[in-house]
Amino acid sequence: MNSARIREIEIAYDDVGSGPALVLLHGYPFNRSMWRDQIDFLSTHGNRVVAPDMRGLGETKATREISTMDDMARDVAALMDKLEIDRAVVCGLSMGGYVAFEFVHLFPSRVRALILAGTRAPADNEQEKQVREQQAQRILTEGMNFVADATLRKLLAPRTLAEKPEVIASVREMILRSDPQGAAAAQRGMAARRDHSDNLRRINVPTLVIVGREDPIRPVADSEFMHSKIRDSRLEVIEDAAHMTNMEQPEIFNRGLHEFLT
Ligand code: MLT
Protein backbone atom coordinates (compact mmCIF):
# COMPACT_ATOMS: atom_id res chain seq x y z
CA MET A 1 0.00 0.00 0.00
CA ASN A 2 1.13 3.56 -0.74
CA SER A 3 0.16 6.33 1.59
CA ALA A 4 0.84 10.05 1.74
CA ARG A 5 0.41 12.69 4.41
CA ILE A 6 -1.83 15.34 2.90
CA ARG A 7 -3.85 18.01 4.68
CA GLU A 8 -4.59 16.41 8.09
CA ILE A 9 -4.89 12.81 6.92
CA GLU A 10 -2.75 9.88 5.81
CA ILE A 11 -4.33 8.92 2.50
CA ALA A 12 -3.93 5.38 1.14
CA TYR A 13 -3.78 4.95 -2.62
CA ASP A 14 -2.69 2.82 -5.56
CA ASP A 15 -0.54 4.37 -8.28
CA VAL A 16 0.07 1.91 -11.10
CA GLY A 17 1.32 2.17 -14.69
CA SER A 18 2.62 5.06 -16.72
CA GLY A 19 1.11 7.44 -19.26
CA PRO A 20 -1.65 10.03 -18.95
CA ALA A 21 -3.09 10.01 -15.44
CA LEU A 22 -6.52 8.62 -14.62
CA VAL A 23 -7.86 9.13 -11.08
CA LEU A 24 -10.52 6.66 -9.90
CA LEU A 25 -12.84 7.76 -7.08
CA HIS A 26 -14.81 5.02 -5.36
CA GLY A 27 -18.37 5.03 -4.03
CA TYR A 28 -19.88 4.65 -0.56
CA PRO A 29 -19.33 2.63 1.59
CA PHE A 30 -16.57 1.10 -0.48
CA ASN A 31 -12.87 1.59 -1.06
CA ARG A 32 -10.31 1.58 -3.87
CA SER A 33 -10.43 -2.23 -4.15
CA MET A 34 -13.67 -1.84 -6.12
CA TRP A 35 -11.50 -0.62 -9.03
CA ARG A 36 -9.24 -3.69 -9.16
CA ASP A 37 -10.33 -4.73 -12.69
CA GLN A 38 -9.98 -1.17 -13.99
CA ILE A 39 -6.58 -0.67 -12.36
CA ASP A 40 -5.28 -3.94 -13.88
CA PHE A 41 -6.67 -3.27 -17.34
CA LEU A 42 -6.05 0.42 -17.79
CA SER A 43 -2.57 0.44 -16.23
CA THR A 44 -1.53 -2.18 -18.79
CA HIS A 45 -3.12 -0.19 -21.63
CA GLY A 46 -1.11 3.02 -21.49
CA ASN A 47 -2.41 4.82 -18.41
CA ARG A 48 -1.11 5.83 -15.04
CA VAL A 49 -3.97 4.87 -12.72
CA VAL A 50 -4.29 6.48 -9.30
CA ALA A 51 -6.99 5.21 -6.92
CA PRO A 52 -7.20 6.70 -3.42
CA ASP A 53 -9.23 5.51 -0.45
CA MET A 54 -11.39 8.53 0.30
CA ARG A 55 -11.15 9.87 3.85
CA GLY A 56 -12.80 7.56 6.38
CA LEU A 57 -13.06 4.63 3.99
CA GLY A 58 -10.74 1.75 3.15
CA GLU A 59 -7.34 2.34 4.70
CA THR A 60 -7.73 6.12 5.01
CA LYS A 61 -8.95 7.14 8.45
CA ALA A 62 -11.55 9.83 9.11
CA THR A 63 -10.48 12.65 11.37
CA ARG A 64 -13.78 14.49 11.69
CA GLU A 65 -17.45 13.69 12.21
CA ILE A 66 -18.25 14.80 8.70
CA SER A 67 -16.28 14.12 5.52
CA THR A 68 -17.52 16.69 3.02
CA MET A 69 -17.29 16.33 -0.74
CA ASP A 70 -15.25 19.54 -0.65
CA ASP A 71 -12.76 17.88 1.73
CA MET A 72 -12.54 14.79 -0.45
CA ALA A 73 -12.03 16.85 -3.62
CA ARG A 74 -9.28 18.88 -1.94
CA ASP A 75 -7.68 15.62 -0.74
CA VAL A 76 -7.58 14.42 -4.35
CA ALA A 77 -5.96 17.69 -5.48
CA ALA A 78 -3.39 17.46 -2.68
CA LEU A 79 -2.62 13.85 -3.58
CA MET A 80 -2.16 14.86 -7.22
CA ASP A 81 0.24 17.59 -6.07
CA LYS A 82 2.18 15.03 -4.07
CA LEU A 83 2.34 12.70 -7.07
CA GLU A 84 3.27 15.60 -9.38
CA ILE A 85 0.19 15.14 -11.53
CA ASP A 86 -0.97 18.43 -12.92
CA ARG A 87 -4.00 17.26 -14.93
CA ALA A 88 -5.89 13.99 -15.01
CA VAL A 89 -8.96 12.25 -16.32
CA VAL A 90 -11.21 12.01 -13.25
CA CYS A 91 -13.60 9.08 -12.94
CA GLY A 92 -16.06 8.79 -10.05
CA LEU A 93 -18.75 6.25 -9.26
CA SER A 94 -21.74 7.43 -7.22
CA MET A 95 -20.23 9.22 -4.19
CA GLY A 96 -17.02 9.34 -6.25
CA GLY A 97 -19.09 11.19 -8.86
CA TYR A 98 -20.17 13.77 -6.26
CA VAL A 99 -16.49 14.26 -5.48
CA ALA A 100 -15.70 14.53 -9.20
CA PHE A 101 -18.34 17.28 -9.57
CA GLU A 102 -16.79 19.14 -6.67
CA PHE A 103 -13.30 18.63 -8.08
CA VAL A 104 -14.13 19.98 -11.54
CA HIS A 105 -15.95 22.90 -9.92
CA LEU A 106 -12.98 23.80 -7.68
CA PHE A 107 -10.13 22.89 -10.04
CA PRO A 108 -11.44 22.99 -13.63
CA SER A 109 -7.99 23.38 -15.16
CA ARG A 110 -6.81 20.13 -13.59
CA VAL A 111 -9.40 17.97 -15.36
CA ARG A 112 -8.65 16.62 -18.85
CA ALA A 113 -11.87 14.65 -19.06
CA LEU A 114 -14.59 13.30 -16.79
CA ILE A 115 -16.19 9.90 -16.32
CA LEU A 116 -19.37 9.92 -14.23
CA ALA A 117 -20.74 6.50 -13.33
CA GLY A 118 -23.98 5.80 -11.43
CA THR A 119 -24.16 9.28 -9.99
CA ARG A 120 -26.32 12.39 -10.09
CA ALA A 121 -25.91 16.16 -10.04
CA PRO A 122 -28.69 17.40 -7.68
CA ALA A 123 -28.21 17.65 -3.93
CA ASP A 124 -30.35 15.65 -1.50
CA ASN A 125 -33.80 16.88 -0.58
CA GLU A 126 -34.75 17.30 3.11
CA GLN A 127 -36.12 13.79 3.42
CA GLU A 128 -33.01 12.24 1.88
CA LYS A 129 -30.85 14.25 4.28
CA GLN A 130 -32.84 12.94 7.23
CA VAL A 131 -32.51 9.36 6.03
CA ARG A 132 -28.73 9.81 5.79
CA GLU A 133 -28.57 11.17 9.35
CA GLN A 134 -30.62 8.20 10.60
CA GLN A 135 -28.29 5.85 8.72
CA ALA A 136 -25.22 7.58 10.18
CA GLN A 137 -26.55 7.19 13.73
CA ARG A 138 -27.56 3.59 13.18
CA ILE A 139 -24.13 2.76 11.73
CA LEU A 140 -22.47 4.30 14.78
CA THR A 141 -24.53 2.18 17.17
CA GLU A 142 -24.93 -1.07 15.20
CA GLY A 143 -21.98 -1.20 12.80
CA MET A 144 -22.09 -2.03 9.08
CA ASN A 145 -23.95 -5.38 9.02
CA PHE A 146 -27.39 -3.94 8.39
CA VAL A 147 -26.02 -1.84 5.53
CA ALA A 148 -24.81 -4.94 3.70
CA ASP A 149 -28.12 -6.76 4.27
CA ALA A 150 -30.21 -3.78 3.19
CA THR A 151 -28.28 -2.68 0.12
CA LEU A 152 -26.81 -5.67 -1.75
CA ARG A 153 -30.06 -6.22 -3.67
CA LYS A 154 -30.05 -2.64 -4.84
CA LEU A 155 -26.37 -2.45 -5.63
CA LEU A 156 -26.33 -5.52 -7.86
CA ALA A 157 -28.54 -6.55 -10.78
CA PRO A 158 -30.53 -9.84 -10.63
CA ARG A 159 -28.11 -11.44 -13.08
CA THR A 160 -25.12 -10.51 -10.94
CA LEU A 161 -26.87 -11.85 -7.85
CA ALA A 162 -27.63 -15.12 -9.65
CA GLU A 163 -24.37 -15.68 -11.52
CA LYS A 164 -21.48 -13.81 -9.90
CA PRO A 165 -20.99 -14.93 -6.30
CA GLU A 166 -17.45 -13.50 -6.29
CA VAL A 167 -18.81 -10.00 -7.00
CA ILE A 168 -21.42 -10.35 -4.24
CA ALA A 169 -18.67 -11.46 -1.85
CA SER A 170 -16.38 -8.55 -2.76
CA VAL A 171 -19.09 -5.94 -2.35
CA ARG A 172 -20.26 -7.44 0.94
CA GLU A 173 -16.71 -7.55 2.27
CA MET A 174 -16.03 -3.93 1.34
CA ILE A 175 -19.16 -2.82 3.19
CA LEU A 176 -18.47 -4.95 6.27
CA ARG A 177 -14.85 -3.79 6.48
CA SER A 178 -15.76 -0.10 6.35
CA ASP A 179 -15.05 1.78 9.54
CA PRO A 180 -18.42 2.88 11.06
CA GLN A 181 -17.03 6.30 12.04
CA GLY A 182 -15.77 6.91 8.54
CA ALA A 183 -18.96 5.63 6.89
CA ALA A 184 -21.12 7.85 9.12
CA ALA A 185 -18.89 10.83 8.33
CA ALA A 186 -19.27 10.17 4.59
CA GLN A 187 -23.07 9.90 4.90
CA ARG A 188 -23.12 13.29 6.59
CA GLY A 189 -20.82 14.69 3.94
CA MET A 190 -23.08 13.47 1.15
CA ALA A 191 -26.11 14.98 2.88
CA ALA A 192 -24.33 18.35 2.94
CA ARG A 193 -23.18 18.26 -0.68
CA ARG A 194 -23.96 21.12 -3.00
CA ASP A 195 -26.32 20.95 -5.96
CA HIS A 196 -24.32 20.80 -9.19
CA SER A 197 -27.29 20.77 -11.60
CA ASP A 198 -26.65 24.31 -12.78
CA ASN A 199 -22.91 23.73 -13.02
CA LEU A 200 -23.28 20.96 -15.61
CA ARG A 201 -23.46 23.38 -18.53
CA ARG A 202 -20.11 24.86 -17.42
CA ILE A 203 -18.31 21.55 -17.75
CA ASN A 204 -16.27 21.94 -20.91
CA VAL A 205 -14.21 18.75 -21.01
CA PRO A 206 -15.13 15.52 -22.79
CA THR A 207 -17.37 13.54 -20.45
CA LEU A 208 -18.47 9.92 -20.45
CA VAL A 209 -21.64 9.20 -18.46
CA ILE A 210 -22.12 5.55 -17.51
CA VAL A 211 -25.12 3.93 -15.84
CA GLY A 212 -26.41 0.42 -15.20
CA ARG A 213 -29.74 -0.24 -16.90
CA GLU A 214 -31.08 -1.70 -13.64
CA ASP A 215 -29.66 0.77 -11.13
CA PRO A 216 -32.45 1.62 -8.65
CA ILE A 217 -30.16 3.90 -6.61
CA ARG A 218 -29.14 6.28 -9.41
CA PRO A 219 -31.53 5.40 -12.23
CA VAL A 220 -30.90 5.94 -15.95
CA ALA A 221 -32.92 9.20 -15.86
CA ASP A 222 -30.27 10.81 -13.62
CA SER A 223 -27.61 10.04 -16.22
CA GLU A 224 -29.80 11.20 -19.10
CA PHE A 225 -30.15 14.52 -17.30
CA MET A 226 -26.35 14.90 -16.95
CA HIS A 227 -25.87 13.89 -20.59
CA SER A 228 -28.45 16.46 -21.74
CA LYS A 229 -26.69 19.29 -19.87
CA ILE A 230 -23.00 18.52 -20.37
CA ARG A 231 -22.10 19.80 -23.83
CA ASP A 232 -19.40 17.34 -24.86
CA SER A 233 -20.81 14.19 -23.29
CA ARG A 234 -21.75 10.72 -24.33
CA LEU A 235 -23.95 8.25 -22.47
CA GLU A 236 -23.34 4.54 -22.08
CA VAL A 237 -26.05 2.38 -20.53
CA ILE A 238 -24.71 -1.00 -19.42
CA GLU A 239 -27.11 -3.93 -19.58
CA ASP A 240 -27.33 -6.53 -16.80
CA ALA A 241 -25.83 -4.13 -14.28
CA ALA A 242 -27.24 -2.08 -11.44
CA HIS A 243 -25.16 0.33 -9.31
CA MET A 244 -21.74 -1.39 -9.36
CA THR A 245 -21.34 -1.30 -13.15
CA ASN A 246 -17.55 -1.53 -13.07
CA MET A 247 -17.61 -4.72 -10.97
CA GLU A 248 -20.70 -6.31 -12.50
CA GLN A 249 -19.66 -5.86 -16.15
CA PRO A 250 -15.92 -5.13 -15.99
CA GLU A 251 -15.14 -5.98 -19.63
CA ILE A 252 -17.82 -3.64 -20.98
CA PHE A 253 -16.90 -0.93 -18.48
CA ASN A 254 -13.19 -1.22 -19.28
CA ARG A 255 -13.76 -1.21 -23.03
CA GLY A 256 -15.92 1.91 -22.70
CA LEU A 257 -13.25 3.68 -20.68
CA HIS A 258 -10.44 2.58 -22.97
CA GLU A 259 -12.28 3.79 -26.10
CA PHE A 260 -13.08 7.08 -24.40
CA LEU A 261 -9.51 7.56 -23.19
CA THR A 262 -7.97 6.84 -26.55
C1 MLT B 1 -22.62 5.28 -3.50
O1 MLT B 1 -22.62 4.19 -4.09
O2 MLT B 1 -21.60 5.98 -3.45
C2 MLT B 1 -23.87 5.73 -2.79
O3 MLT B 1 -24.96 5.02 -3.27
C3 MLT B 1 -24.08 7.21 -2.97
C4 MLT B 1 -25.26 7.74 -2.22
O4 MLT B 1 -25.62 7.21 -1.17
O5 MLT B 1 -25.83 8.73 -2.70
CSV table of C-alpha atoms and ligand atoms in Angstrom, one decimal:
chain,number,residue,atom,x,y,z
A,1,MET,CA,0.0,0.0,0.0
A,2,ASN,CA,1.1,3.6,-0.7
A,3,SER,CA,0.2,6.3,1.6
A,4,ALA,CA,0.8,10.1,1.7
A,5,ARG,CA,0.4,12.7,4.4
A,6,ILE,CA,-1.8,15.3,2.9
A,7,ARG,CA,-3.9,18.0,4.7
A,8,GLU,CA,-4.6,16.4,8.1
A,9,ILE,CA,-4.9,12.8,6.9
A,10,GLU,CA,-2.8,9.9,5.8
A,11,ILE,CA,-4.3,8.9,2.5
A,12,ALA,CA,-3.9,5.4,1.1
A,13,TYR,CA,-3.8,4.9,-2.6
A,14,ASP,CA,-2.7,2.8,-5.6
A,15,ASP,CA,-0.5,4.4,-8.3
A,16,VAL,CA,0.1,1.9,-11.1
A,17,GLY,CA,1.3,2.2,-14.7
A,18,SER,CA,2.6,5.1,-16.7
A,19,GLY,CA,1.1,7.4,-19.3
A,20,PRO,CA,-1.6,10.0,-19.0
A,21,ALA,CA,-3.1,10.0,-15.4
A,22,LEU,CA,-6.5,8.6,-14.6
A,23,VAL,CA,-7.9,9.1,-11.1
A,24,LEU,CA,-10.5,6.7,-9.9
A,25,LEU,CA,-12.8,7.8,-7.1
A,26,HIS,CA,-14.8,5.0,-5.4
A,27,GLY,CA,-18.4,5.0,-4.0
A,28,TYR,CA,-19.9,4.7,-0.6
A,29,PRO,CA,-19.3,2.6,1.6
A,30,PHE,CA,-16.6,1.1,-0.5
A,31,ASN,CA,-12.9,1.6,-1.1
A,32,ARG,CA,-10.3,1.6,-3.9
A,33,SER,CA,-10.4,-2.2,-4.2
A,34,MET,CA,-13.7,-1.8,-6.1
A,35,TRP,CA,-11.5,-0.6,-9.0
A,36,ARG,CA,-9.2,-3.7,-9.2
A,37,ASP,CA,-10.3,-4.7,-12.7
A,38,GLN,CA,-10.0,-1.2,-14.0
A,39,ILE,CA,-6.6,-0.7,-12.4
A,40,ASP,CA,-5.3,-3.9,-13.9
A,41,PHE,CA,-6.7,-3.3,-17.3
A,42,LEU,CA,-6.0,0.4,-17.8
A,43,SER,CA,-2.6,0.4,-16.2
A,44,THR,CA,-1.5,-2.2,-18.8
A,45,HIS,CA,-3.1,-0.2,-21.6
A,46,GLY,CA,-1.1,3.0,-21.5
A,47,ASN,CA,-2.4,4.8,-18.4
A,48,ARG,CA,-1.1,5.8,-15.0
A,49,VAL,CA,-4.0,4.9,-12.7
A,50,VAL,CA,-4.3,6.5,-9.3
A,51,ALA,CA,-7.0,5.2,-6.9
A,52,PRO,CA,-7.2,6.7,-3.4
A,53,ASP,CA,-9.2,5.5,-0.5
A,54,MET,CA,-11.4,8.5,0.3
A,55,ARG,CA,-11.1,9.9,3.9
A,56,GLY,CA,-12.8,7.6,6.4
A,57,LEU,CA,-13.1,4.6,4.0
A,58,GLY,CA,-10.7,1.7,3.2
A,59,GLU,CA,-7.3,2.3,4.7
A,60,THR,CA,-7.7,6.1,5.0
A,61,LYS,CA,-9.0,7.1,8.5
A,62,ALA,CA,-11.6,9.8,9.1
A,63,THR,CA,-10.5,12.7,11.4
A,64,ARG,CA,-13.8,14.5,11.7
A,65,GLU,CA,-17.4,13.7,12.2
A,66,ILE,CA,-18.2,14.8,8.7
A,67,SER,CA,-16.3,14.1,5.5
A,68,THR,CA,-17.5,16.7,3.0
A,69,MET,CA,-17.3,16.3,-0.7
A,70,ASP,CA,-15.2,19.5,-0.6
A,71,ASP,CA,-12.8,17.9,1.7
A,72,MET,CA,-12.5,14.8,-0.4
A,73,ALA,CA,-12.0,16.9,-3.6
A,74,ARG,CA,-9.3,18.9,-1.9
A,75,ASP,CA,-7.7,15.6,-0.7
A,76,VAL,CA,-7.6,14.4,-4.3
A,77,ALA,CA,-6.0,17.7,-5.5
A,78,ALA,CA,-3.4,17.5,-2.7
A,79,LEU,CA,-2.6,13.9,-3.6
A,80,MET,CA,-2.2,14.9,-7.2
A,81,ASP,CA,0.2,17.6,-6.1
A,82,LYS,CA,2.2,15.0,-4.1
A,83,LEU,CA,2.3,12.7,-7.1
A,84,GLU,CA,3.3,15.6,-9.4
A,85,ILE,CA,0.2,15.1,-11.5
A,86,ASP,CA,-1.0,18.4,-12.9
A,87,ARG,CA,-4.0,17.3,-14.9
A,88,ALA,CA,-5.9,14.0,-15.0
A,89,VAL,CA,-9.0,12.2,-16.3
A,90,VAL,CA,-11.2,12.0,-13.3
A,91,CYS,CA,-13.6,9.1,-12.9
A,92,GLY,CA,-16.1,8.8,-10.1
A,93,LEU,CA,-18.8,6.3,-9.3
A,94,SER,CA,-21.7,7.4,-7.2
A,95,MET,CA,-20.2,9.2,-4.2
A,96,GLY,CA,-17.0,9.3,-6.2
A,97,GLY,CA,-19.1,11.2,-8.9
A,98,TYR,CA,-20.2,13.8,-6.3
A,99,VAL,CA,-16.5,14.3,-5.5
A,100,ALA,CA,-15.7,14.5,-9.2
A,101,PHE,CA,-18.3,17.3,-9.6
A,102,GLU,CA,-16.8,19.1,-6.7
A,103,PHE,CA,-13.3,18.6,-8.1
A,104,VAL,CA,-14.1,20.0,-11.5
A,105,HIS,CA,-15.9,22.9,-9.9
A,106,LEU,CA,-13.0,23.8,-7.7
A,107,PHE,CA,-10.1,22.9,-10.0
A,108,PRO,CA,-11.4,23.0,-13.6
A,109,SER,CA,-8.0,23.4,-15.2
A,110,ARG,CA,-6.8,20.1,-13.6
A,111,VAL,CA,-9.4,18.0,-15.4
A,112,ARG,CA,-8.6,16.6,-18.9
A,113,ALA,CA,-11.9,14.6,-19.1
A,114,LEU,CA,-14.6,13.3,-16.8
A,115,ILE,CA,-16.2,9.9,-16.3
A,116,LEU,CA,-19.4,9.9,-14.2
A,117,ALA,CA,-20.7,6.5,-13.3
A,118,GLY,CA,-24.0,5.8,-11.4
A,119,THR,CA,-24.2,9.3,-10.0
A,120,ARG,CA,-26.3,12.4,-10.1
A,121,ALA,CA,-25.9,16.2,-10.0
A,122,PRO,CA,-28.7,17.4,-7.7
A,123,ALA,CA,-28.2,17.7,-3.9
A,124,ASP,CA,-30.3,15.6,-1.5
A,125,ASN,CA,-33.8,16.9,-0.6
A,126,GLU,CA,-34.7,17.3,3.1
A,127,GLN,CA,-36.1,13.8,3.4
A,128,GLU,CA,-33.0,12.2,1.9
A,129,LYS,CA,-30.8,14.2,4.3
A,130,GLN,CA,-32.8,12.9,7.2
A,131,VAL,CA,-32.5,9.4,6.0
A,132,ARG,CA,-28.7,9.8,5.8
A,133,GLU,CA,-28.6,11.2,9.3
A,134,GLN,CA,-30.6,8.2,10.6
A,135,GLN,CA,-28.3,5.8,8.7
A,136,ALA,CA,-25.2,7.6,10.2
A,137,GLN,CA,-26.6,7.2,13.7
A,138,ARG,CA,-27.6,3.6,13.2
A,139,ILE,CA,-24.1,2.8,11.7
A,140,LEU,CA,-22.5,4.3,14.8
A,141,THR,CA,-24.5,2.2,17.2
A,142,GLU,CA,-24.9,-1.1,15.2
A,143,GLY,CA,-22.0,-1.2,12.8
A,144,MET,CA,-22.1,-2.0,9.1
A,145,ASN,CA,-24.0,-5.4,9.0
A,146,PHE,CA,-27.4,-3.9,8.4
A,147,VAL,CA,-26.0,-1.8,5.5
A,148,ALA,CA,-24.8,-4.9,3.7
A,149,ASP,CA,-28.1,-6.8,4.3
A,150,ALA,CA,-30.2,-3.8,3.2
A,151,THR,CA,-28.3,-2.7,0.1
A,152,LEU,CA,-26.8,-5.7,-1.8
A,153,ARG,CA,-30.1,-6.2,-3.7
A,154,LYS,CA,-30.1,-2.6,-4.8
A,155,LEU,CA,-26.4,-2.5,-5.6
A,156,LEU,CA,-26.3,-5.5,-7.9
A,157,ALA,CA,-28.5,-6.6,-10.8
A,158,PRO,CA,-30.5,-9.8,-10.6
A,159,ARG,CA,-28.1,-11.4,-13.1
A,160,THR,CA,-25.1,-10.5,-10.9
A,161,LEU,CA,-26.9,-11.9,-7.9
A,162,ALA,CA,-27.6,-15.1,-9.7
A,163,GLU,CA,-24.4,-15.7,-11.5
A,164,LYS,CA,-21.5,-13.8,-9.9
A,165,PRO,CA,-21.0,-14.9,-6.3
A,166,GLU,CA,-17.5,-13.5,-6.3
A,167,VAL,CA,-18.8,-10.0,-7.0
A,168,ILE,CA,-21.4,-10.4,-4.2
A,169,ALA,CA,-18.7,-11.5,-1.9
A,170,SER,CA,-16.4,-8.6,-2.8
A,171,VAL,CA,-19.1,-5.9,-2.4
A,172,ARG,CA,-20.3,-7.4,0.9
A,173,GLU,CA,-16.7,-7.6,2.3
A,174,MET,CA,-16.0,-3.9,1.3
A,175,ILE,CA,-19.2,-2.8,3.2
A,176,LEU,CA,-18.5,-4.9,6.3
A,177,ARG,CA,-14.8,-3.8,6.5
A,178,SER,CA,-15.8,-0.1,6.4
A,179,ASP,CA,-15.1,1.8,9.5
A,180,PRO,CA,-18.4,2.9,11.1
A,181,GLN,CA,-17.0,6.3,12.0
A,182,GLY,CA,-15.8,6.9,8.5
A,183,ALA,CA,-19.0,5.6,6.9
A,184,ALA,CA,-21.1,7.8,9.1
A,185,ALA,CA,-18.9,10.8,8.3
A,186,ALA,CA,-19.3,10.2,4.6
A,187,GLN,CA,-23.1,9.9,4.9
A,188,ARG,CA,-23.1,13.3,6.6
A,189,GLY,CA,-20.8,14.7,3.9
A,190,MET,CA,-23.1,13.5,1.1
A,191,ALA,CA,-26.1,15.0,2.9
A,192,ALA,CA,-24.3,18.3,2.9
A,193,ARG,CA,-23.2,18.3,-0.7
A,194,ARG,CA,-24.0,21.1,-3.0
A,195,ASP,CA,-26.3,21.0,-6.0
A,196,HIS,CA,-24.3,20.8,-9.2
A,197,SER,CA,-27.3,20.8,-11.6
A,198,ASP,CA,-26.7,24.3,-12.8
A,199,ASN,CA,-22.9,23.7,-13.0
A,200,LEU,CA,-23.3,21.0,-15.6
A,201,ARG,CA,-23.5,23.4,-18.5
A,202,ARG,CA,-20.1,24.9,-17.4
A,203,ILE,CA,-18.3,21.5,-17.7
A,204,ASN,CA,-16.3,21.9,-20.9
A,205,VAL,CA,-14.2,18.8,-21.0
A,206,PRO,CA,-15.1,15.5,-22.8
A,207,THR,CA,-17.4,13.5,-20.4
A,208,LEU,CA,-18.5,9.9,-20.5
A,209,VAL,CA,-21.6,9.2,-18.5
A,210,ILE,CA,-22.1,5.6,-17.5
A,211,VAL,CA,-25.1,3.9,-15.8
A,212,GLY,CA,-26.4,0.4,-15.2
A,213,ARG,CA,-29.7,-0.2,-16.9
A,214,GLU,CA,-31.1,-1.7,-13.6
A,215,ASP,CA,-29.7,0.8,-11.1
A,216,PRO,CA,-32.5,1.6,-8.7
A,217,ILE,CA,-30.2,3.9,-6.6
A,218,ARG,CA,-29.1,6.3,-9.4
A,219,PRO,CA,-31.5,5.4,-12.2
A,220,VAL,CA,-30.9,5.9,-15.9
A,221,ALA,CA,-32.9,9.2,-15.9
A,222,ASP,CA,-30.3,10.8,-13.6
A,223,SER,CA,-27.6,10.0,-16.2
A,224,GLU,CA,-29.8,11.2,-19.1
A,225,PHE,CA,-30.1,14.5,-17.3
A,226,MET,CA,-26.4,14.9,-17.0
A,227,HIS,CA,-25.9,13.9,-20.6
A,228,SER,CA,-28.5,16.5,-21.7
A,229,LYS,CA,-26.7,19.3,-19.9
A,230,ILE,CA,-23.0,18.5,-20.4
A,231,ARG,CA,-22.1,19.8,-23.8
A,232,ASP,CA,-19.4,17.3,-24.9
A,233,SER,CA,-20.8,14.2,-23.3
A,234,ARG,CA,-21.8,10.7,-24.3
A,235,LEU,CA,-24.0,8.3,-22.5
A,236,GLU,CA,-23.3,4.5,-22.1
A,237,VAL,CA,-26.0,2.4,-20.5
A,238,ILE,CA,-24.7,-1.0,-19.4
A,239,GLU,CA,-27.1,-3.9,-19.6
A,240,ASP,CA,-27.3,-6.5,-16.8
A,241,ALA,CA,-25.8,-4.1,-14.3
A,242,ALA,CA,-27.2,-2.1,-11.4
A,243,HIS,CA,-25.2,0.3,-9.3
A,244,MET,CA,-21.7,-1.4,-9.4
A,245,THR,CA,-21.3,-1.3,-13.2
A,246,ASN,CA,-17.5,-1.5,-13.1
A,247,MET,CA,-17.6,-4.7,-11.0
A,248,GLU,CA,-20.7,-6.3,-12.5
A,249,GLN,CA,-19.7,-5.9,-16.1
A,250,PRO,CA,-15.9,-5.1,-16.0
A,251,GLU,CA,-15.1,-6.0,-19.6
A,252,ILE,CA,-17.8,-3.6,-21.0
A,253,PHE,CA,-16.9,-0.9,-18.5
A,254,ASN,CA,-13.2,-1.2,-19.3
A,255,ARG,CA,-13.8,-1.2,-23.0
A,256,GLY,CA,-15.9,1.9,-22.7
A,257,LEU,CA,-13.3,3.7,-20.7
A,258,HIS,CA,-10.4,2.6,-23.0
A,259,GLU,CA,-12.3,3.8,-26.1
A,260,PHE,CA,-13.1,7.1,-24.4
A,261,LEU,CA,-9.5,7.6,-23.2
A,262,THR,CA,-8.0,6.8,-26.6
B,1,MLT,C1,-22.6,5.3,-3.5
B,1,MLT,O1,-22.6,4.2,-4.1
B,1,MLT,O2,-21.6,6.0,-3.5
B,1,MLT,C2,-23.9,5.7,-2.8
B,1,MLT,O3,-25.0,5.0,-3.3
B,1,MLT,C3,-24.1,7.2,-3.0
B,1,MLT,C4,-25.3,7.7,-2.2
B,1,MLT,O4,-25.6,7.2,-1.2
B,1,MLT,O5,-25.8,8.7,-2.7
